[in-house]
mmCIF file of C-alpha atoms and ligand atoms in Angstrom:
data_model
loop_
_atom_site.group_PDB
_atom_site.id
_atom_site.type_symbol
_atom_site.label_atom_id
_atom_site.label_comp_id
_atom_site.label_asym_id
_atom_site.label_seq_id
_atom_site.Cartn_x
_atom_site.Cartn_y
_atom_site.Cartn_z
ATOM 1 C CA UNK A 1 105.828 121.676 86.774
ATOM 2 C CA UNK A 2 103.364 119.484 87.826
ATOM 3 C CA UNK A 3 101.803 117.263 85.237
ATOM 4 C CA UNK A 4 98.550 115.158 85.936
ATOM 5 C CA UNK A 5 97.582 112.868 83.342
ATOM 6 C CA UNK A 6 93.651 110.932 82.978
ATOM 7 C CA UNK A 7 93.424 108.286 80.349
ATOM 8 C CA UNK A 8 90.030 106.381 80.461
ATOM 9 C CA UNK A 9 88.131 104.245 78.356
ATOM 10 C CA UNK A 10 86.569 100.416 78.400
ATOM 11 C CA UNK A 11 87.855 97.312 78.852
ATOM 12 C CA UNK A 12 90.585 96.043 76.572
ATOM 13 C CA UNK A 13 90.878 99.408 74.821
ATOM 14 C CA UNK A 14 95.079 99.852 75.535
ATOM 15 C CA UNK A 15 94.973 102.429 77.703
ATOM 16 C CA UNK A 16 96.098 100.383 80.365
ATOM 17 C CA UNK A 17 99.212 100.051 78.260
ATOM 18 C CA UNK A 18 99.281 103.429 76.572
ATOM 19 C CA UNK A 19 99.027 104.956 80.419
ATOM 20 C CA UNK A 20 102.134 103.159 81.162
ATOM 21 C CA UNK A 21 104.343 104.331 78.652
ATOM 22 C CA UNK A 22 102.693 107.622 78.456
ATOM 23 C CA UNK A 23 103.992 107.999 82.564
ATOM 24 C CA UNK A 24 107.793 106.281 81.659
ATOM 25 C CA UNK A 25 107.787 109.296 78.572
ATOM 26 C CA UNK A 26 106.879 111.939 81.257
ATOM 27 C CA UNK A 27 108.985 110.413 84.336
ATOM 28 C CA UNK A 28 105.786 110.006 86.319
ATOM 29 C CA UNK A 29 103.919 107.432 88.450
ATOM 30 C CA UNK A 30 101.435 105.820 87.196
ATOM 31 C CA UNK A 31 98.097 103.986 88.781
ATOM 32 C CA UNK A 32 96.016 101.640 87.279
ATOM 33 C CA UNK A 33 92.937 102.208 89.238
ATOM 34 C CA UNK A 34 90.842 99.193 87.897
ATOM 35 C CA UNK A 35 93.269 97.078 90.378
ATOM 36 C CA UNK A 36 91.784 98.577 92.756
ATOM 37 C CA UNK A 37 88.567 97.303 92.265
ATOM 38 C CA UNK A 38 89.854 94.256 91.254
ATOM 39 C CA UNK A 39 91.459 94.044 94.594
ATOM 40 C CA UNK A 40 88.131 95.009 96.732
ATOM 41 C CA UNK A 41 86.610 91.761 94.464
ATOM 42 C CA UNK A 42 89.121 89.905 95.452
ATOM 43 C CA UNK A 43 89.135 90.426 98.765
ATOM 44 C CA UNK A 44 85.600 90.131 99.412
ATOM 45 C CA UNK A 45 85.728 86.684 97.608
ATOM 46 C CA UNK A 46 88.350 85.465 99.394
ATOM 47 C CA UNK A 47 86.774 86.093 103.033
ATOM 48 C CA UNK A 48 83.669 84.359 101.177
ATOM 49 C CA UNK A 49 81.237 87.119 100.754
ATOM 50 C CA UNK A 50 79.367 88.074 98.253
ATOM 51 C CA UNK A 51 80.070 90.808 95.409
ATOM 52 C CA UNK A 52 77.218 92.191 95.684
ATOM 53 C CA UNK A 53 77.198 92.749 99.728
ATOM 54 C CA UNK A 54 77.315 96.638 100.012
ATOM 55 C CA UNK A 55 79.074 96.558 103.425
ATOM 56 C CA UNK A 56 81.305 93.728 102.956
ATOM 57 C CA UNK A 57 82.376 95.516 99.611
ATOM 58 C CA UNK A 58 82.982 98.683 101.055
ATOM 59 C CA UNK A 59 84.807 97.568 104.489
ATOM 60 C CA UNK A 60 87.156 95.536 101.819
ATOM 61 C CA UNK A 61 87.683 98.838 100.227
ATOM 62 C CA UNK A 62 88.837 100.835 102.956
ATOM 63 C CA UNK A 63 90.848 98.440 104.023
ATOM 64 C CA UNK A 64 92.735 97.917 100.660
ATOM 65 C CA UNK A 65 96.437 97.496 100.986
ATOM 66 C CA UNK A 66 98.677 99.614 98.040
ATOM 67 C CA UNK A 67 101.387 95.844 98.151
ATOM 68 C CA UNK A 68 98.397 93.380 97.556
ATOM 69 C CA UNK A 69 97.739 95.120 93.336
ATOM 70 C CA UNK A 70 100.438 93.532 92.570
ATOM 71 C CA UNK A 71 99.205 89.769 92.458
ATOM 72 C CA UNK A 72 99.062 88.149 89.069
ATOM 73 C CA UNK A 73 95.432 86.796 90.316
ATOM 74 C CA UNK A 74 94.015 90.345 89.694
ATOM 75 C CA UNK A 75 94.929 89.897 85.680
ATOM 76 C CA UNK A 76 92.372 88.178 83.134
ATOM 77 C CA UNK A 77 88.810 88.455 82.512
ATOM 78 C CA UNK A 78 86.921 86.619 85.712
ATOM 79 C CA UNK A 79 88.865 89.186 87.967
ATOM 80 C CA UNK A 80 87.545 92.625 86.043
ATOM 81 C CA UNK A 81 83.790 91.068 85.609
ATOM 82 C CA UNK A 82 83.766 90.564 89.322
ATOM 83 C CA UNK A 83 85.214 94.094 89.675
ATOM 84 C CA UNK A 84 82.780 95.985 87.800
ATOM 85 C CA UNK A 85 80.454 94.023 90.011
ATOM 86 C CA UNK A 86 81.740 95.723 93.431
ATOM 87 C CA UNK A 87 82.379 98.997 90.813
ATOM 88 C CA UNK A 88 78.585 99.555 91.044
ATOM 89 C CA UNK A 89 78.476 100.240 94.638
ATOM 90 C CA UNK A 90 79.217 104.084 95.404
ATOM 91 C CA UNK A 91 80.464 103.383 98.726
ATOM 92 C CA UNK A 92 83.318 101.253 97.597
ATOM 93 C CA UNK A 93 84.013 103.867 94.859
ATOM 94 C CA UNK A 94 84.178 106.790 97.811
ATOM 95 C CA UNK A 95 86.385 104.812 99.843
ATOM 96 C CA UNK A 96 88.940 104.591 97.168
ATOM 97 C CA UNK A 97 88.948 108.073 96.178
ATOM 98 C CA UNK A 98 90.830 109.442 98.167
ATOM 99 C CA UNK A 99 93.657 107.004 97.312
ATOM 100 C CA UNK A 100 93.657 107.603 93.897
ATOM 101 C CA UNK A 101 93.613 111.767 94.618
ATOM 102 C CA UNK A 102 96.365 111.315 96.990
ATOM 103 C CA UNK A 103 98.130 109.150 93.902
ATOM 104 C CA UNK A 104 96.732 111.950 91.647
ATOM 105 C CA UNK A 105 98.535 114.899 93.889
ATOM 106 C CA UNK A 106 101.728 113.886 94.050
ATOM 107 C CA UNK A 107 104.707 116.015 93.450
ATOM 108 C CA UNK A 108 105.416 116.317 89.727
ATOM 109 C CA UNK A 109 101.738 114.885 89.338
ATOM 110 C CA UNK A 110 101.140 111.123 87.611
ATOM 111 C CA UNK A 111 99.556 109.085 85.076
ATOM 112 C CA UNK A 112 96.407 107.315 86.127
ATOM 113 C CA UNK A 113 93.644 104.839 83.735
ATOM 114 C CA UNK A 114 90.204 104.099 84.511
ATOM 115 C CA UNK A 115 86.538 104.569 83.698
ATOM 116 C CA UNK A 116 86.041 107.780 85.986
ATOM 117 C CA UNK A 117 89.328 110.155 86.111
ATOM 118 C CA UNK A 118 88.458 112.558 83.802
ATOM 119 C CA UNK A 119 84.970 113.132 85.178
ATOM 120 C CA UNK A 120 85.197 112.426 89.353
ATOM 121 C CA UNK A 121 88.951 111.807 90.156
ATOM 122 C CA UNK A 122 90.982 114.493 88.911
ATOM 123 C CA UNK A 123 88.460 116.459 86.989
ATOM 124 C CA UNK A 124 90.991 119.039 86.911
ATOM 125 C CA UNK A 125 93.274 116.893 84.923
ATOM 126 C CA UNK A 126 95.570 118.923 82.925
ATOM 127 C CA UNK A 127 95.587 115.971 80.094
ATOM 128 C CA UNK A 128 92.381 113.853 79.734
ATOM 129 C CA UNK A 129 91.929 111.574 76.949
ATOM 130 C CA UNK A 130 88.928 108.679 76.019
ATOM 131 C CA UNK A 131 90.548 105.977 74.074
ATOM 132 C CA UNK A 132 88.069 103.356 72.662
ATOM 133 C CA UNK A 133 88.902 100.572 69.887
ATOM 134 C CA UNK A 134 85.709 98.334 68.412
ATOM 135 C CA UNK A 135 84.500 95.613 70.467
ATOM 136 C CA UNK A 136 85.823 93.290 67.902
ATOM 137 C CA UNK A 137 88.994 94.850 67.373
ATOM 138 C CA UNK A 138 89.132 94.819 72.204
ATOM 139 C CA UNK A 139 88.500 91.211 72.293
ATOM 140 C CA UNK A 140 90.646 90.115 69.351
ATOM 141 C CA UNK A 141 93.673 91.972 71.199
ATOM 142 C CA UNK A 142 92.827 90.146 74.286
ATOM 143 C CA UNK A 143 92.234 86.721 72.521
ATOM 144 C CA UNK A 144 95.877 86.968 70.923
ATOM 145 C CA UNK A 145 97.463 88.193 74.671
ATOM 146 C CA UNK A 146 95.640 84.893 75.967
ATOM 147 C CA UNK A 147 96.716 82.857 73.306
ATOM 148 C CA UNK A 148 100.452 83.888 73.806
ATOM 149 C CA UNK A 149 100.590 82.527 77.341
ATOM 150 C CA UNK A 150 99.491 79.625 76.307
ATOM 151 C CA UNK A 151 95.745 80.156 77.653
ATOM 152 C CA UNK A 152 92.477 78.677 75.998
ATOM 153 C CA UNK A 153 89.694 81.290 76.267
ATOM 154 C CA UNK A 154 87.140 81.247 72.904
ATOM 155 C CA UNK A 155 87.177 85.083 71.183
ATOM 156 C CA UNK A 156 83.321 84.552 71.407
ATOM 157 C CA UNK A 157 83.618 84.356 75.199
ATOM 158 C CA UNK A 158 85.876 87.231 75.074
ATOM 159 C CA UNK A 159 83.795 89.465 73.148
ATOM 160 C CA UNK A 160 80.556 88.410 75.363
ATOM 161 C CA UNK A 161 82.511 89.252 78.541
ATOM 162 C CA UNK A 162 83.838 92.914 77.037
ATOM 163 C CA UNK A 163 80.127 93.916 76.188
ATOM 164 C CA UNK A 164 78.594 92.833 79.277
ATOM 165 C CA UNK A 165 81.508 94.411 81.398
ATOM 166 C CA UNK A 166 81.128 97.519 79.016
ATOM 167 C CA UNK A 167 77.279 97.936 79.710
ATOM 168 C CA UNK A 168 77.580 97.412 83.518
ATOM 169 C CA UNK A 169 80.424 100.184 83.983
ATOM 170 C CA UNK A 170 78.236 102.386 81.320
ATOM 171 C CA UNK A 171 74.815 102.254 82.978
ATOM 172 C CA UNK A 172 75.526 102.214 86.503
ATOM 173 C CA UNK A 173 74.697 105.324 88.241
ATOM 174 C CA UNK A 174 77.671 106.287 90.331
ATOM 175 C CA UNK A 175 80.318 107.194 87.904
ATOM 176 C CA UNK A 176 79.761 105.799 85.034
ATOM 177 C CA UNK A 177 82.180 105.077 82.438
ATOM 178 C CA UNK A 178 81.828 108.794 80.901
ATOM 179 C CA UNK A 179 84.048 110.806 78.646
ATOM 180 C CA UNK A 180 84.957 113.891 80.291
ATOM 181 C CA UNK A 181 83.743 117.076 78.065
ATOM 182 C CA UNK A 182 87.073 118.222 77.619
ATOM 183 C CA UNK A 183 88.645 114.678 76.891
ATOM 184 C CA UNK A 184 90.227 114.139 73.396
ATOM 185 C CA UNK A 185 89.096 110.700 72.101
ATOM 186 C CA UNK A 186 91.553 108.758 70.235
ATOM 187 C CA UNK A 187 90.085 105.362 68.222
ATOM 188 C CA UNK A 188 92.817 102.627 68.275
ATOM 189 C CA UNK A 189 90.854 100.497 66.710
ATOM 190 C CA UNK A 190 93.125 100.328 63.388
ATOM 191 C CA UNK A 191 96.272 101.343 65.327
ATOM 192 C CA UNK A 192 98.957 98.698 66.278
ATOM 193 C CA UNK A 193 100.156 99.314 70.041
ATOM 194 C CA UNK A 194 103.375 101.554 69.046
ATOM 195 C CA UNK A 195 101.321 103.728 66.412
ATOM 196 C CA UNK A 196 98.176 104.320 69.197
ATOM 197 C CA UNK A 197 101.489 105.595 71.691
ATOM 198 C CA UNK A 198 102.429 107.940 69.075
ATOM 199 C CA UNK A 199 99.156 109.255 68.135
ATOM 200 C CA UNK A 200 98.369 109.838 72.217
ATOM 201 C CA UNK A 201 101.727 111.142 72.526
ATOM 202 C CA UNK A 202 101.025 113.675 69.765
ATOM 203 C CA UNK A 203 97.525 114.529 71.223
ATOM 204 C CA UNK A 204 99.006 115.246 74.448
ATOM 205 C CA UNK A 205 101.637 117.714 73.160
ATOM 206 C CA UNK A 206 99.454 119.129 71.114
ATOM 207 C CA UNK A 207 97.290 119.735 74.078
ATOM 208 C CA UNK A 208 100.306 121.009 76.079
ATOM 209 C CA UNK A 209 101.775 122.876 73.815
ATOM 210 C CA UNK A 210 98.217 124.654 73.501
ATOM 211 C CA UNK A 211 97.982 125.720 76.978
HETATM 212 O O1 LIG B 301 90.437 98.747 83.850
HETATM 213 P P1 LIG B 301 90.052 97.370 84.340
HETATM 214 O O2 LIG B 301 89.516 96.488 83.279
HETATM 215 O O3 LIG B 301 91.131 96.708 85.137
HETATM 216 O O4 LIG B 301 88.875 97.656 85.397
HETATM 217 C C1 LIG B 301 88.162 96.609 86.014
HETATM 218 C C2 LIG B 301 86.790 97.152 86.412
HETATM 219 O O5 LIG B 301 86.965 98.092 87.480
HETATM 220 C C3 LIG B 301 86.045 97.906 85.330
HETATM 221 O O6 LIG B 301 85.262 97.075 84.492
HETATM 222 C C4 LIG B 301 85.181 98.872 86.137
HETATM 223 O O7 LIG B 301 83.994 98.264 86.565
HETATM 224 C C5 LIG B 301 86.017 99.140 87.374
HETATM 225 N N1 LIG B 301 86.684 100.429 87.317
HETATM 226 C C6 LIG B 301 85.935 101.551 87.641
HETATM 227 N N2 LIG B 301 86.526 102.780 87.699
HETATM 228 C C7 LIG B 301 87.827 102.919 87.424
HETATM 229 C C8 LIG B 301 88.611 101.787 87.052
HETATM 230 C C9 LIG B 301 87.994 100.553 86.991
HETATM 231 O O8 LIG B 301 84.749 101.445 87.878
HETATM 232 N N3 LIG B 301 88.388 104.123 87.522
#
Protein backbone atom coordinates (compact mmCIF):
# COMPACT_ATOMS: atom_id res chain seq x y z
CA UNK A 1 0.00 0.00 0.00
CA UNK A 2 1.35 3.10 -0.74
CA UNK A 3 0.69 5.89 1.68
CA UNK A 4 1.49 9.66 0.83
CA UNK A 5 1.08 11.99 3.54
CA UNK A 6 0.84 16.36 3.13
CA UNK A 7 0.91 18.26 6.35
CA UNK A 8 1.14 22.10 5.79
CA UNK A 9 0.62 25.08 7.65
CA UNK A 10 2.76 28.40 8.87
CA UNK A 11 5.63 28.90 10.61
CA UNK A 12 5.97 27.54 14.12
CA UNK A 13 2.63 25.73 13.90
CA UNK A 14 4.21 21.88 14.89
CA UNK A 15 3.78 20.35 11.92
CA UNK A 16 7.28 20.16 11.39
CA UNK A 17 7.22 17.97 14.46
CA UNK A 18 3.84 16.33 14.09
CA UNK A 19 5.16 15.28 10.30
CA UNK A 20 7.93 13.52 11.93
CA UNK A 21 6.27 11.35 14.18
CA UNK A 22 3.31 11.03 12.00
CA UNK A 23 6.12 9.25 9.23
CA UNK A 24 8.02 7.06 12.37
CA UNK A 25 3.96 5.85 13.21
CA UNK A 26 3.55 4.90 9.48
CA UNK A 27 7.28 3.56 8.78
CA UNK A 28 7.74 6.23 6.13
CA UNK A 29 10.25 8.90 5.01
CA UNK A 30 9.71 11.99 5.73
CA UNK A 31 10.86 15.58 4.04
CA UNK A 32 10.81 18.74 5.48
CA UNK A 33 10.62 20.80 2.42
CA UNK A 34 11.13 24.31 4.06
CA UNK A 35 15.00 23.08 4.24
CA UNK A 36 14.98 23.26 1.07
CA UNK A 37 14.45 26.70 0.73
CA UNK A 38 16.34 27.34 3.55
CA UNK A 39 19.17 25.70 1.79
CA UNK A 40 18.74 27.74 -1.71
CA UNK A 41 19.01 31.00 0.99
CA UNK A 42 21.78 29.74 2.22
CA UNK A 43 23.54 29.06 -0.55
CA UNK A 44 22.96 32.11 -2.38
CA UNK A 45 24.22 34.04 0.76
CA UNK A 46 27.10 32.26 1.11
CA UNK A 47 28.46 32.82 -2.63
CA UNK A 48 27.41 36.56 -1.65
CA UNK A 49 24.41 37.21 -3.72
CA UNK A 50 21.52 38.58 -3.08
CA UNK A 51 18.05 36.89 -1.99
CA UNK A 52 16.30 38.53 -4.08
CA UNK A 53 18.50 37.77 -7.44
CA UNK A 54 16.04 35.59 -9.54
CA UNK A 55 18.87 33.75 -11.36
CA UNK A 56 21.28 33.41 -8.66
CA UNK A 57 18.27 31.97 -6.56
CA UNK A 58 17.22 29.62 -8.98
CA UNK A 59 20.80 28.26 -10.27
CA UNK A 60 21.30 27.67 -6.24
CA UNK A 61 18.18 25.68 -6.46
CA UNK A 62 18.94 23.33 -9.04
CA UNK A 63 21.96 22.77 -7.82
CA UNK A 64 20.81 21.86 -4.21
CA UNK A 65 22.57 18.93 -2.70
CA UNK A 66 19.99 16.28 -0.58
CA UNK A 67 23.58 15.97 2.35
CA UNK A 68 23.88 19.85 2.78
CA UNK A 69 19.76 20.00 4.84
CA UNK A 70 21.28 18.65 7.34
CA UNK A 71 23.39 21.68 8.78
CA UNK A 72 22.29 23.06 12.10
CA UNK A 73 22.79 26.68 10.31
CA UNK A 74 19.46 26.08 8.42
CA UNK A 75 17.51 26.03 12.08
CA UNK A 76 16.20 29.39 13.80
CA UNK A 77 14.40 32.32 12.64
CA UNK A 78 17.07 34.49 10.33
CA UNK A 79 17.40 31.23 8.15
CA UNK A 80 13.35 30.76 7.35
CA UNK A 81 12.87 34.80 6.88
CA UNK A 82 15.59 34.64 4.30
CA UNK A 83 13.87 31.52 2.89
CA UNK A 84 10.54 32.80 2.35
CA UNK A 85 12.51 35.52 0.67
CA UNK A 86 13.96 33.14 -2.23
CA UNK A 87 10.25 31.19 -1.60
CA UNK A 88 8.72 34.06 -3.65
CA UNK A 89 10.51 33.37 -6.76
CA UNK A 90 8.60 30.63 -8.95
CA UNK A 91 11.63 29.55 -10.60
CA UNK A 92 13.35 28.40 -7.49
CA UNK A 93 10.03 26.77 -6.42
CA UNK A 94 9.96 24.74 -10.04
CA UNK A 95 13.37 23.68 -9.68
CA UNK A 96 12.69 21.96 -6.47
CA UNK A 97 9.65 20.24 -7.44
CA UNK A 98 10.62 17.70 -8.85
CA UNK A 99 12.72 16.70 -5.80
CA UNK A 100 10.12 16.80 -3.51
CA UNK A 101 7.70 14.56 -6.14
CA UNK A 102 10.46 12.20 -6.57
CA UNK A 103 10.58 12.22 -2.41
CA UNK A 104 6.73 12.19 -2.67
CA UNK A 105 6.74 8.85 -5.09
CA UNK A 106 8.63 6.68 -3.37
CA UNK A 107 7.79 3.12 -2.72
CA UNK A 108 5.44 2.81 0.25
CA UNK A 109 4.93 6.71 -0.28
CA UNK A 110 6.22 9.40 2.65
CA UNK A 111 5.47 12.11 4.93
CA UNK A 112 6.29 15.56 3.69
CA UNK A 113 5.53 19.48 5.58
CA UNK A 114 5.36 22.67 3.92
CA UNK A 115 3.27 25.61 2.77
CA UNK A 116 2.35 24.07 -0.78
CA UNK A 117 1.91 20.03 -0.67
CA UNK A 118 -1.52 19.78 -0.48
CA UNK A 119 -2.22 22.25 -3.27
CA UNK A 120 1.01 21.93 -6.00
CA UNK A 121 3.23 19.00 -4.73
CA UNK A 122 1.27 16.02 -4.27
CA UNK A 123 -2.17 17.34 -4.84
CA UNK A 124 -3.14 13.86 -5.01
CA UNK A 125 -2.15 13.31 -1.47
CA UNK A 126 -4.05 10.55 0.00
CA UNK A 127 -3.82 12.42 3.62
CA UNK A 128 -3.68 16.28 3.61
CA UNK A 129 -4.04 18.19 6.67
CA UNK A 130 -3.66 22.35 7.56
CA UNK A 131 -2.49 22.64 11.06
CA UNK A 132 -2.42 26.28 12.40
CA UNK A 133 -2.00 27.37 16.24
CA UNK A 134 -2.48 31.42 17.13
CA UNK A 135 0.30 33.62 16.42
CA UNK A 136 0.71 34.04 20.08
CA UNK A 137 0.38 30.61 21.03
CA UNK A 138 3.53 29.93 17.44
CA UNK A 139 5.86 32.35 18.90
CA UNK A 140 5.47 31.47 22.58
CA UNK A 141 6.40 27.73 21.52
CA UNK A 142 9.34 29.03 19.73
CA UNK A 143 10.37 31.54 22.53
CA UNK A 144 10.42 28.53 25.14
CA UNK A 145 12.51 26.11 22.35
CA UNK A 146 15.00 29.22 22.24
CA UNK A 147 15.07 29.71 25.73
CA UNK A 148 15.94 25.96 26.40
CA UNK A 149 19.19 26.13 24.45
CA UNK A 150 20.16 28.71 26.22
CA UNK A 151 19.38 31.42 23.36
CA UNK A 152 18.23 35.15 23.99
CA UNK A 153 15.65 36.09 21.32
CA UNK A 154 12.66 38.66 22.82
CA UNK A 155 8.93 36.82 22.24
CA UNK A 156 8.13 40.32 20.72
CA UNK A 157 10.79 39.72 18.06
CA UNK A 158 9.49 36.32 17.67
CA UNK A 159 6.01 37.13 17.15
CA UNK A 160 7.05 40.14 14.63
CA UNK A 161 9.17 37.67 12.62
CA UNK A 162 6.14 34.81 12.50
CA UNK A 163 3.64 37.51 11.09
CA UNK A 164 5.84 39.00 8.64
CA UNK A 165 7.10 35.46 7.46
CA UNK A 166 3.30 34.43 7.57
CA UNK A 167 2.15 37.37 5.22
CA UNK A 168 5.05 36.94 2.71
CA UNK A 169 4.40 33.03 2.17
CA UNK A 170 0.44 34.03 2.18
CA UNK A 171 0.42 36.78 -0.44
CA UNK A 172 2.95 35.78 -2.80
CA UNK A 173 1.63 34.64 -6.02
CA UNK A 174 3.31 31.38 -6.84
CA UNK A 175 2.04 28.96 -4.34
CA UNK A 176 0.97 30.51 -1.70
CA UNK A 177 0.64 29.16 1.65
CA UNK A 178 -3.03 27.69 0.82
CA UNK A 179 -5.10 25.03 2.46
CA UNK A 180 -5.87 22.44 0.06
CA UNK A 181 -9.90 22.06 -0.35
CA UNK A 182 -9.85 18.70 0.82
CA UNK A 183 -7.33 19.33 3.79
CA UNK A 184 -8.66 18.70 7.38
CA UNK A 185 -7.50 21.62 9.60
CA UNK A 186 -6.52 20.79 13.01
CA UNK A 187 -5.96 24.06 15.62
CA UNK A 188 -3.11 23.19 18.08
CA UNK A 189 -3.31 26.15 19.51
CA UNK A 190 -4.55 24.73 23.07
CA UNK A 191 -2.94 21.31 22.41
CA UNK A 192 0.41 20.33 24.12
CA UNK A 193 2.80 18.54 21.46
CA UNK A 194 1.71 14.77 22.45
CA UNK A 195 -2.17 15.67 22.51
CA UNK A 196 -1.87 17.68 18.78
CA UNK A 197 -0.03 13.92 17.64
CA UNK A 198 -3.00 12.21 18.85
CA UNK A 199 -5.62 14.38 17.54
CA UNK A 200 -3.68 14.25 13.82
CA UNK A 201 -3.24 10.70 14.35
CA UNK A 202 -6.99 10.29 14.89
CA UNK A 203 -7.83 12.61 11.89
CA UNK A 204 -5.76 10.60 9.71
CA UNK A 205 -7.40 7.24 10.56
CA UNK A 206 -10.42 8.58 10.49
CA UNK A 207 -9.68 9.73 7.03
CA UNK A 208 -8.25 6.28 6.14
CA UNK A 209 -10.49 4.33 7.55
CA UNK A 210 -13.13 6.43 5.41
CA UNK A 211 -11.72 5.65 2.14
O1 LIG B 1 8.71 25.37 7.18
P1 LIG B 1 9.84 26.36 7.34
O2 LIG B 1 9.59 27.40 8.36
O3 LIG B 1 11.18 25.71 7.51
O4 LIG B 1 9.92 27.08 5.90
C1 LIG B 1 10.80 28.15 5.65
C2 LIG B 1 10.21 28.97 4.50
O5 LIG B 1 10.30 28.20 3.30
C3 LIG B 1 8.74 29.33 4.64
O6 LIG B 1 8.52 30.53 5.36
C4 LIG B 1 8.30 29.46 3.18
O7 LIG B 1 8.59 30.73 2.66
C5 LIG B 1 9.19 28.46 2.46
N1 LIG B 1 8.49 27.23 2.14
C6 LIG B 1 7.67 27.23 1.02
N2 LIG B 1 7.06 26.08 0.62
C7 LIG B 1 7.23 24.95 1.30
C8 LIG B 1 8.04 24.93 2.47
C9 LIG B 1 8.64 26.10 2.88
O8 LIG B 1 7.49 28.26 0.40
N3 LIG B 1 6.65 23.83 0.86
Amino acid sequence: MTLIIAIDGPAASGKGTLARRIASHFGLPWLDTGLLYRAVARDVLVSGGSLDDIAEAAAAARAIAAETLDDPALRGPKAGDAASIVAKIPEVRAALLDYQRAFAGQAGGAVLDGRDIGTVVCPGAHVKVFVTASDEARAQRRFLEHQGRGENISYHDLLTDIRRRDARDRDRSAAPMLAARDAMHLDTTELDANQAFDALLTLINTKLGAN
